[in-house]
Amino acid sequence: MRLTADSAPGNMNSGGSGNFLLVPIPEYPLLDCVPNKTVKIVVLGASNVGKTALIVRFLTKRFIGDYEANTGALYSRKVTMDGEEVSLQIQDTPCVALQDDAEGLYCQEQINRSIYWADGYVLVFSITDHSSYRTIQPLYQHVRRIHPSGNIPVILVGNKSDLLRARQVPADEGETLAASLGGVYFEASARENHEGVHAAFLHLCQEVIRALGGGNGEKRRGGLHLARPKSPNMQELKRRFRQVLSSKVKSATTI
Ligand SMILES: Nc1nc2c(ncn2[C@@H]2O[C@H](COP(=O)(O)OP(=O)(O)OP(=O)(O)O)[C@@H](O)[C@H]2O)c(=O)[nH]1
């Protein structure tokens, strides 16, 4: 879900910490912002599992019960990890859903772009909703299709662990699934506990930094990675193209 304007993290008191950015930023921000390392994380999962609540809990230490339907906000925060400043960007997403055959996914194009953009993945289900758990495997395969090669830093979060009596997914199922995805399982409650949520996000950040190999250059992946052209040659080509066009227009008007 999405935060309303009044409750957006950017408007919250950050406890006087000067390093909170907490302002939604454009979908494709400049990568080279102040800290020289950027960690981009996307939070994915079925409807109502607590994606927004987890992000807000992590960023603000607060739990806010209700949000507007999620359209996908991007949050940014400066953190210090191992003595180094890192620009952490977290993308909230609208929910994904299983198709009727339970193998494919309904996944908006916006989510595909976020998957493509991100360095690390928080896959969330609710321990009270087995169908949200069943979404995870196809969701991971979907991420894999977009990033066919290389290491994919991922964590699996079983949220709503405060609702033990309504549990539908045993912890060992979460652990087994996470292991099969090559990630770690965290059971958390965005409602009741900041520490568990914090530990989960922190672990993923460290995995991402490790996967990026300490640098912040182009990603390690081949396949679909389509870096936007930045080379001077492209700029030069565009300039020449414009020149040719404008001279054609001029000659057309003089005829
Ligand atoms: N009991 C409990 N409720 C939670 C927890 N986390 C979120 N919720 C509630 O679950 C509902 C959905 O939370 P959201 O954070 O909006 O979930 P979402 O996954 O972003 O939802 P979508 O917009 O449908 O994708 C809200 O009513 C939250 O208050 C939790 O840890 N425990």
Short mmCIF file of C-alpha atoms in Angstrom, two decimals, residues 20-21 29-30 34 58 69 86 98 112 153 165 168 185 193 213 217 220 226 228:
data_model
loop_
_atom_site.label_atom_id
_atom_site.label_comp_id
_atom_site.label_asym_id
_atom_site.label_seq_id
_atom_site.Cartn_x
_atom_site.Cartn_y
_atom_site.Cartn_z
CA PHE A 20 17.27 10.85 6.97
CA LEU A 21 16.32 11.70 3.44
CA PRO A 29 16.97 8.70 -9.87
CA LEU A 30 20.48 9.74 -10.73
CA VAL A 34 26.01 12.03 -2.67
CA PHE A 58 12.35 -0.09 8.84
CA ALA A 69 -3.75 1.28 -2.10
CA VAL A 86 25.50 4.35 1.53
CA LEU A 98 -0.91 -15.88 -9.05
CA ASN A 112 8.95 -5.51 -13.91
CA PRO A 153 20.63 -11.11 -3.34
CA ARG A 165 -2.98 -18.14 16.27
CA GLN A 168 -0.99 -20.94 8.10
CA TYR A 185 14.35 -16.51 6.00
CA ASN A 193 8.76 -5.27 16.41
CA GLY A 213 31.78 -6.19 -5.09
CA GLY A 217 29.43 0.57 -11.18
CA ARG A 220 27.24 -7.95 -12.48
CA LEU A 226 20.17 -2.44 -20.69
CA ARG A 228 20.90 3.72 -20.73
#
